[in-house]
Coordinates of C-alpha atoms in Angstrom, one line a residue:
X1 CA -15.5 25.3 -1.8
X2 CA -13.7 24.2 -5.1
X3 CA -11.1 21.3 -4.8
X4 CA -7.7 22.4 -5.7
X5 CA -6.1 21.2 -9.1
X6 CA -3.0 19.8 -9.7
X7 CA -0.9 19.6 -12.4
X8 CA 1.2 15.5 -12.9
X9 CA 3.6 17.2 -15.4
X10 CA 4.5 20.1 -13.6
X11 CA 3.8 17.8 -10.2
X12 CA 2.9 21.1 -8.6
X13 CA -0.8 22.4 -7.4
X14 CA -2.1 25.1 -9.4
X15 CA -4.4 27.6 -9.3
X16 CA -8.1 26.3 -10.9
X17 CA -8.2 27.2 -14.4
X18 CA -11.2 27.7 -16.5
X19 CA -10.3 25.4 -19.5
X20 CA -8.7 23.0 -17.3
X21 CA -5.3 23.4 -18.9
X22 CA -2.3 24.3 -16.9
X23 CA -1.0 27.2 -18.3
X24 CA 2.6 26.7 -17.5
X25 CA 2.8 22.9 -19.6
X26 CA -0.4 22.8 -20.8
X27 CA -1.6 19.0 -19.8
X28 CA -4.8 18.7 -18.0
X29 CA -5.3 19.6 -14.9
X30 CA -6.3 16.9 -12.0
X31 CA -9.1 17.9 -9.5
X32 CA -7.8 16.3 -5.6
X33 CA -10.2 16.1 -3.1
X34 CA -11.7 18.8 -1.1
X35 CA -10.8 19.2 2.7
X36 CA -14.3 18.4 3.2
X37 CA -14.5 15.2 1.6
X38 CA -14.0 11.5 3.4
X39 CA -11.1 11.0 0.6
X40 CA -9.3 13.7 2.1
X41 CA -5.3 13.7 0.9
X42 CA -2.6 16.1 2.0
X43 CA -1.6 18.6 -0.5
X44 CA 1.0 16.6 -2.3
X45 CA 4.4 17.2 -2.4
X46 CA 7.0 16.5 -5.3
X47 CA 6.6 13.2 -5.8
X48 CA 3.1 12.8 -5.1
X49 CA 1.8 12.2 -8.5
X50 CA 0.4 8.8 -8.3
X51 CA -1.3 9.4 -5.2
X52 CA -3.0 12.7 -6.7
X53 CA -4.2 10.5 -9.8
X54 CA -5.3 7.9 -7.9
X55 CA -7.6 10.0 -5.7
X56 CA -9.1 12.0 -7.9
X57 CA -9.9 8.7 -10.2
X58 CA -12.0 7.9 -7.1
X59 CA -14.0 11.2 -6.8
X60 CA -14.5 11.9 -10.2
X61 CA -14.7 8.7 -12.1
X62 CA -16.7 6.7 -9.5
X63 CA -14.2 4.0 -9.7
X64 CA -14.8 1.1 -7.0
X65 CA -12.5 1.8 -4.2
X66 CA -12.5 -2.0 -3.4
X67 CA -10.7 -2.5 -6.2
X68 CA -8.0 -0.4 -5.7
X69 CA -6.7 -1.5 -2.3
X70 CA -4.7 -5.0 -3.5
X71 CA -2.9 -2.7 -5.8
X72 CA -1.6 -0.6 -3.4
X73 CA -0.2 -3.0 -1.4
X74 CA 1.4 -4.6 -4.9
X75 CA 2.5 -1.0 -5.7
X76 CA 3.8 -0.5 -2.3
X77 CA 6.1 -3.6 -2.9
X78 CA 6.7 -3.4 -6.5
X79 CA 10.1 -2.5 -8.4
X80 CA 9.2 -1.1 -11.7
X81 CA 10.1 1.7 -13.9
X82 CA 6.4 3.1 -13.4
X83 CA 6.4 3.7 -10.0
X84 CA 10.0 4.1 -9.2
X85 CA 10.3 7.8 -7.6
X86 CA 7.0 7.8 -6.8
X87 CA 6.1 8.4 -3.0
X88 CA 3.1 6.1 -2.3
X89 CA 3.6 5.5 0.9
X90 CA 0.1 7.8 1.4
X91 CA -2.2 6.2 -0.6
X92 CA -3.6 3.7 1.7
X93 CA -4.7 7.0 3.4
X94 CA -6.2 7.9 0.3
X95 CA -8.8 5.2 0.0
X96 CA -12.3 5.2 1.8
X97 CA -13.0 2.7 4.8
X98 CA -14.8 0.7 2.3
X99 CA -11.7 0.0 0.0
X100 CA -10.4 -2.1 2.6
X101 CA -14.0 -4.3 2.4
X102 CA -13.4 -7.3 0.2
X103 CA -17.1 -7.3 0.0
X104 CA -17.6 -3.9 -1.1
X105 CA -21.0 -3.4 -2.3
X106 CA -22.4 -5.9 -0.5
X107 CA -24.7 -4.6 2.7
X108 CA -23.4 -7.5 4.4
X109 CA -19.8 -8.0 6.1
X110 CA -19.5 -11.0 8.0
X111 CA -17.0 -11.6 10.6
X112 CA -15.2 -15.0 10.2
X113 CA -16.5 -17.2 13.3
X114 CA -15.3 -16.9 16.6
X115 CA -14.2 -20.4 17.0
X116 CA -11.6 -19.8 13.5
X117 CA -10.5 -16.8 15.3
X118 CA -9.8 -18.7 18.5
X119 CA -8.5 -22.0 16.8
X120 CA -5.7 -19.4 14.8
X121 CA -2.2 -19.8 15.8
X122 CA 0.1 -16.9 17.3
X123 CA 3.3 -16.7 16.5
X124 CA 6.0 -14.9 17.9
X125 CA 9.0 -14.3 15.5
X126 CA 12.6 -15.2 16.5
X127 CA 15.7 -14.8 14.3
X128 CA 15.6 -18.2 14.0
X129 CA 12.0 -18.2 12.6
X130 CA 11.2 -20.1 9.1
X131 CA 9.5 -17.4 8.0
X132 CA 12.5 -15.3 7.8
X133 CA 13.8 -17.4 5.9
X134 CA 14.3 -19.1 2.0
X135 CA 15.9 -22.6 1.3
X136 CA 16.0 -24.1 -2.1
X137 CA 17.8 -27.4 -3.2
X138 CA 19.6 -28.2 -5.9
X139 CA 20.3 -31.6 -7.4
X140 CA 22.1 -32.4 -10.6
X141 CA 22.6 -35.6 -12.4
X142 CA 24.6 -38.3 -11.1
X143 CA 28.8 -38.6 -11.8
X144 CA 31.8 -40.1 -11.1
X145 CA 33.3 -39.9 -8.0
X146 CA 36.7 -38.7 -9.7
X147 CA 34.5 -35.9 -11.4
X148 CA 34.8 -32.9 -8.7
X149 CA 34.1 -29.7 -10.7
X150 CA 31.9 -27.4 -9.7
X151 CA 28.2 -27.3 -11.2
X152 CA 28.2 -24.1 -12.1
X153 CA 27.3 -24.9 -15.8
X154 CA 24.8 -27.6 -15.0
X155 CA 21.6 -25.4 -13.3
X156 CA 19.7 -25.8 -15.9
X157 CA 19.5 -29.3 -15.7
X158 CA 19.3 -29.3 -12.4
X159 CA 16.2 -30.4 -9.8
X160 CA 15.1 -27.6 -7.9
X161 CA 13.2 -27.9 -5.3
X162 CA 11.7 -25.2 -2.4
X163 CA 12.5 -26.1 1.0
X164 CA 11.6 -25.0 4.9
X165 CA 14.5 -24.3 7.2
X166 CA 14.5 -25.8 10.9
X167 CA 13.9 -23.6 13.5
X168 CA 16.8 -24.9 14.9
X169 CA 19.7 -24.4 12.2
X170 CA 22.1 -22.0 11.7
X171 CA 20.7 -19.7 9.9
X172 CA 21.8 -18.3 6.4
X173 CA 23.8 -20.8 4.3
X174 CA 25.0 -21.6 0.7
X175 CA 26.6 -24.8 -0.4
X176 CA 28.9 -22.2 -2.4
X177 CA 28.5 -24.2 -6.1
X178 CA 32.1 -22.5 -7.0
X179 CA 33.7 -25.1 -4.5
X180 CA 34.0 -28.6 -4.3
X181 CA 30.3 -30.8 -5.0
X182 CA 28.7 -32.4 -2.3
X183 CA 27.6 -35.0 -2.7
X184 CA 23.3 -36.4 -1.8
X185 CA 23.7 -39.4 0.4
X186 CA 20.0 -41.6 0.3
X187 CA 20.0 -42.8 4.5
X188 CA 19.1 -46.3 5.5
X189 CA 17.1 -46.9 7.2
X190 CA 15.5 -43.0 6.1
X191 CA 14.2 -42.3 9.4
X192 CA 17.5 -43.2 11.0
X193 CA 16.0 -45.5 13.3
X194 CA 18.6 -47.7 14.9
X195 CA 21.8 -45.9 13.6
X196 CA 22.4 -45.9 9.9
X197 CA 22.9 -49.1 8.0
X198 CA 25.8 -51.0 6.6
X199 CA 25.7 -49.6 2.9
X200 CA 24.9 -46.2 4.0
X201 CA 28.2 -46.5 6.6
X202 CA 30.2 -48.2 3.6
X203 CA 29.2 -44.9 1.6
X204 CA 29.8 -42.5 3.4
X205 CA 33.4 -44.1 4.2
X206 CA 34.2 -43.8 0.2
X207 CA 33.2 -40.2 0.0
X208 CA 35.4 -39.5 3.4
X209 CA 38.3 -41.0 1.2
X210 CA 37.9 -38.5 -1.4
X211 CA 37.3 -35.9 1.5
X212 CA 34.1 -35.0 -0.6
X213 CA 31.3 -33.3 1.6
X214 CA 27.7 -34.4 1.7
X215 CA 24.5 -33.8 1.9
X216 CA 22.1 -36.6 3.9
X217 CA 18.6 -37.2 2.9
X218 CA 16.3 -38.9 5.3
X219 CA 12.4 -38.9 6.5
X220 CA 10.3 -37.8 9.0
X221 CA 8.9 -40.9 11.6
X222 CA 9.8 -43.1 13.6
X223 CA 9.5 -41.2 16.7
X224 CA 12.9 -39.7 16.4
X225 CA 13.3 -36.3 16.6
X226 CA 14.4 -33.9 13.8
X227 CA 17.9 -32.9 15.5
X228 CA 18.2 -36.6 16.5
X229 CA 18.2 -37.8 12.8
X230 CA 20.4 -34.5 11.8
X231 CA 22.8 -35.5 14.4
X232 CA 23.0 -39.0 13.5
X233 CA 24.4 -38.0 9.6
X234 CA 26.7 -35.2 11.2
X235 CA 28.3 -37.9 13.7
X236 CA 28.5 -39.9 10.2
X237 CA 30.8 -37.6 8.6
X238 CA 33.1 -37.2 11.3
X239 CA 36.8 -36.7 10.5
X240 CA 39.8 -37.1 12.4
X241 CA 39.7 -32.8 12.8
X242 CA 36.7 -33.4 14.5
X243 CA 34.9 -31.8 12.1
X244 CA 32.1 -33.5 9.8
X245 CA 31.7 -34.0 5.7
X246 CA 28.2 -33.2 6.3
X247 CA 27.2 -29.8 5.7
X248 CA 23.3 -30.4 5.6
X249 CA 20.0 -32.3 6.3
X250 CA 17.4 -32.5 4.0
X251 CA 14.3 -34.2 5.7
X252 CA 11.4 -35.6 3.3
X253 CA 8.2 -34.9 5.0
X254 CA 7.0 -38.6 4.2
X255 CA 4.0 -40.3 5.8
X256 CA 0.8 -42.1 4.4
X257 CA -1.7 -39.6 6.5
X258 CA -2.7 -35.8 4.6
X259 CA 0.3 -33.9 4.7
X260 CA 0.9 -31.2 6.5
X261 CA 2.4 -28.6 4.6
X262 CA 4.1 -25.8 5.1
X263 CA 5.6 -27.2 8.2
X264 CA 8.1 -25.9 10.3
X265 CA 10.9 -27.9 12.1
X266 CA 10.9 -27.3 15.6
X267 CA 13.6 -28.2 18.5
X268 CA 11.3 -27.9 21.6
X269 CA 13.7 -29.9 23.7
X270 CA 16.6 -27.7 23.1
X271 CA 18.5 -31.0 21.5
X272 CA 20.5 -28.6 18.8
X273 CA 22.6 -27.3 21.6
X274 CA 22.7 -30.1 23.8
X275 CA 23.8 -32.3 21.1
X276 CA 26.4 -29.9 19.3
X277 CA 24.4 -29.5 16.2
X278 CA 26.0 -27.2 13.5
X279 CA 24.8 -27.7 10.2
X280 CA 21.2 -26.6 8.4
X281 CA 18.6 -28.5 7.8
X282 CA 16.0 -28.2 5.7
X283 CA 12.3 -29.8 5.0
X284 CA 10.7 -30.6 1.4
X285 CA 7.5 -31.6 0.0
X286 CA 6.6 -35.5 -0.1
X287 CA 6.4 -35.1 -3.6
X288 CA 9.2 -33.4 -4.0
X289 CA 10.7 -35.8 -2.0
X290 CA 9.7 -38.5 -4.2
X291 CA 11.4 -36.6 -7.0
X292 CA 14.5 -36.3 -5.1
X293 CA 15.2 -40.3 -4.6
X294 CA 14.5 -40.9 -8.2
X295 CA 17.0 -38.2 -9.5
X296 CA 19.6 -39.6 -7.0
X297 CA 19.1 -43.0 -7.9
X298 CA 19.4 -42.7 -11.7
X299 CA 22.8 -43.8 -12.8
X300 CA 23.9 -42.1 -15.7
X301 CA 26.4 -45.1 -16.5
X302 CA 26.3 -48.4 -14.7
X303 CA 29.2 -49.5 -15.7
X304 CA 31.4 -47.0 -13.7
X305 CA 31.9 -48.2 -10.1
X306 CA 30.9 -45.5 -7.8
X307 CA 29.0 -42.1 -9.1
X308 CA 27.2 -39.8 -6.5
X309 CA 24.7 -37.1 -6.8
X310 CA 26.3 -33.7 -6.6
X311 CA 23.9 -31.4 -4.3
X312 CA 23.7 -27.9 -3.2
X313 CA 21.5 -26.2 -0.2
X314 CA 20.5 -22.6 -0.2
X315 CA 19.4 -20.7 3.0
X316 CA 19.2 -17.0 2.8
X317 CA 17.1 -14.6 4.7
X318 CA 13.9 -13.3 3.1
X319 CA 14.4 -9.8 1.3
X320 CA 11.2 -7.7 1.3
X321 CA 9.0 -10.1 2.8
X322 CA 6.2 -8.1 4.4
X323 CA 2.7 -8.6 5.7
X324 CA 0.3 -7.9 2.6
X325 CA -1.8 -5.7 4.8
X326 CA 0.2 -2.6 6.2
X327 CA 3.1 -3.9 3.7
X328 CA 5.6 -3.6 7.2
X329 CA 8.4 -6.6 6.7
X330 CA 8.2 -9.0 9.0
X331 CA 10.6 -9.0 11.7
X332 CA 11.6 -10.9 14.8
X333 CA 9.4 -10.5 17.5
X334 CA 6.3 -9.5 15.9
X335 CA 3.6 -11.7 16.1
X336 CA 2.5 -13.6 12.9
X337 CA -0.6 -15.4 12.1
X338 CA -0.8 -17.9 9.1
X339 CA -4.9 -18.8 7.8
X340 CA -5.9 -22.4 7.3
X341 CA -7.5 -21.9 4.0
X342 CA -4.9 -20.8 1.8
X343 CA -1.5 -20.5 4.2
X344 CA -1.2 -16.8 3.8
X345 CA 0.5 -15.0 6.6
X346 CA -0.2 -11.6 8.5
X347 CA 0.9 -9.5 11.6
X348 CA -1.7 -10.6 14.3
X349 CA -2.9 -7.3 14.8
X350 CA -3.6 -6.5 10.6
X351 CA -5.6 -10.6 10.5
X352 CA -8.0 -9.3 13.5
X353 CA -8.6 -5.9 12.0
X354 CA -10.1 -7.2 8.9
X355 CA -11.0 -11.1 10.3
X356 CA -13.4 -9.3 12.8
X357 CA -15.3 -7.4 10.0
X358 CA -15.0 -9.8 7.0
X359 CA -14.6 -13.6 6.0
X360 CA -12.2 -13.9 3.6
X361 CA -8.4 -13.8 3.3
X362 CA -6.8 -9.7 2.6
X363 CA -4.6 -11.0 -0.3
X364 CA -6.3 -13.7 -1.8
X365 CA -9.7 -13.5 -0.8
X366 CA -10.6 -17.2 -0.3
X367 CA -13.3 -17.4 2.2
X368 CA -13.5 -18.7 5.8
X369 CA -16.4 -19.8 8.0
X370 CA -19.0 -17.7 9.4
X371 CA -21.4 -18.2 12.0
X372 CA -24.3 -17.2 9.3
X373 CA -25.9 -20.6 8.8
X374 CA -27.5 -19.9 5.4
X375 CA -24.6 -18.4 4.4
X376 CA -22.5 -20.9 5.5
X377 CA -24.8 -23.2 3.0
X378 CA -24.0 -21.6 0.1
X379 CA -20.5 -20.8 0.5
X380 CA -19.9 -25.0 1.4
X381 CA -22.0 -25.6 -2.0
X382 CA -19.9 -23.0 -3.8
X383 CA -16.2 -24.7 -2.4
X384 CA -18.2 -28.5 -3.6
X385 CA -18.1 -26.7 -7.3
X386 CA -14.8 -25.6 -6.9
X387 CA -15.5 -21.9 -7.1
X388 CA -15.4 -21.1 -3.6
X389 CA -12.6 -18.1 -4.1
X390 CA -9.1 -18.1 -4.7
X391 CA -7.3 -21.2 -4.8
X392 CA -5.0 -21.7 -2.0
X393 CA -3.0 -24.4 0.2
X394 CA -5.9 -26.3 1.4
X395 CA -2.6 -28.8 3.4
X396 CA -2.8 -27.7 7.0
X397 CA -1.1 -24.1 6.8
X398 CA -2.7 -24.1 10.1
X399 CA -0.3 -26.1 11.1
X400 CA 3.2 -24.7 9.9
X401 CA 4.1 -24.2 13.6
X402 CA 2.4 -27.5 14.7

């Protein structure tokens, strides 16, 4: 039985010609796979072009399926003038079991151990989740308190810096840099132990005279919980309305110990509600951190009396963000799973499905223990040269929920 022929100009089937030319156009003529064949595609329809192509590159060109599988994920996801028009959403179905083998040609597929699989976290999605969401921080250079323009101008001087969103907050929200500045307010002591401190009161109580909003910086620690410390700078800002000048928390996730990083902010005592909390808060890097003081604490003229550090918080939703498996976006209620290796996430069902047959992480590849002891030898020597796969967050992504 022949395999039918198909035609990507006239993106129609056609009938087997004996030059291979399509005698309507006149481009070359694709072979797609025969019914019989494991690689088996549906006859294609309009749009179908890149899936015929890319099916019969595999049966007639012996391409390595393996390879092939990360970019149809990438293409599933991607926004470009090559594929746009293009119904892909078939390919996947295209590909041989073994294209989904990050081994392939290897006769052995190792499972990652049972005690990684056991030790992985689940994760049930709320709307409230950090993984739904984005946070970014902005911080420009110091001014003077009478200076209340908008930064509009100023981003590309600006410190930027990625952030992780409490679990807690509420949700979606934008310092809007066409309004007033806020202003970054340093706390002391930074964990908030014991109330804030004199100068910290004394500032705040200038900015409330210019009714300028801010934007409170303090540190994990101390044994006081995250919507504790939020709490403590909203109280701060108080005004007679009842309402507060702070609009946001930034929290530095500080310590002397490995950090722990991505790591999501959790209210497990149901404080937020309890305690009227109402503004966002948001986590950053040590590092970043670090980065953070020393921008805010750089005058840019010492002479003037009182300069702040304008500041701007970001939270918006996640557009597109989907599980580099079955390329489905996450949403809440599904169940997530995040590896300890390299802090790449997955739908629970699409990690086991590929965990169970092979050790290494679907998008990036970097590996994960087995229970093959000689194997196991060669893969520890291989991470002790540093080549031991892709390089990934090697900071506890285990422990974003922890």
């Amino acid at each position: 039985m022949t395999s039918p022929v198909w035609c990507p100009t006239c993106e129609e089937e056609c009938p087997d010609q004996p030059d291979g030319i399509c005698s309507t156009c006149g481009e070359d003529l694709q072979h797609l796979p025969s019914s019989s064949n494991h690689l088996h595609a549906p006859i294609p329809h309009q749009n179908d072009r890149l899936g015929a192509l890319l099916a019969s590159s595999i049966q007639n060109n012996g391409i390595d399926a393996s390879t092939l599988f990360p970019i149809v994920n990438q293409l599933r996801s991607a926004n470009t003038e090559i594929i746009q028009g293009a119904d892909i959403s078939d390919i996947a179905s295209l590909l041989p079991p073994e294209a989904l083998n990050p081994q392939a040609g290897s006769s052995s597929h190792r499972p990652v151990s049972k005690s990684v699989l056991d030790g992985l976290k689940r994760v049930i999605l709320t709307n409230q989740s950090a993984e739904l969401f984005d946070a970014q921080i902005c911080v420009f250079n110091r001014r003077s308190i009478n200076d209340v323009s908008p930064c509009t101008t100023d981003y590309d001087k600006c410190l930027r810096l990625c952030a992780v969103p409490g679990e807690f907050s509420c949700g979606p929200s934008t310092t809007d840099p066409k309004n007033k500045s806020a202003a970054l307010v340093l706390c002391s002591p930074r964990t908030t132990k014991g109330g804030l401190s004199s100068n910290t009161k004394e500032e705040i109580a200038i900015l409330r005279q210019h009714r300028m909003p801010f934007i409170a910086y303090v540190e994990r620690g101390d044994g006081i919980t995250f919507v504790q410390k939020a709490i403590v700078c909203q109280r701060a800002g108080e005004v007679d309305n009842g309402k507060s000048l702070c609009i946001g928390v930034i929290v530095g996730n500080a310590g002397t110990a490995k950090e722990v990083w991505p790591y999501a902010m959790q209210d497990t005592k149901k404080e937020a509600e309890l305690l009227g909390l109402n503004i966002p808060v948001v986590m950053i890097r040590r590092e970043d951190g670090n980065k953070l003081v020393q921008r805010a604490e750089k005058r840019s003229d010492p002479e003037r009396s009182f300069e702040y550090t304008p500041c701007h918080i970001y939270v918006n939703s996640k557009e597109d963000h989907s599980c580099p498996v079955c390329a489905e976006c996450y949403v809440a209620g599904a169940t997530i799973v995040r590896l300890p290796t390299c802090g790449h996430v997955f739908h629970e069902q699409c990690a086991m499905m590929w965990l169970t047959k092979h050790n290494t992480c679907p998008y990036c590849r970097k590996e994960l223990p087995t229970e093959d002891e000689a194997y196991e030898v060669e893969r520890r020597r291989r991470q002790a040269r540093g080549s031991g796969g892709a390089v990934g967050n090697e900071n506890g992504g285990n422990s974003f929920y922890g």
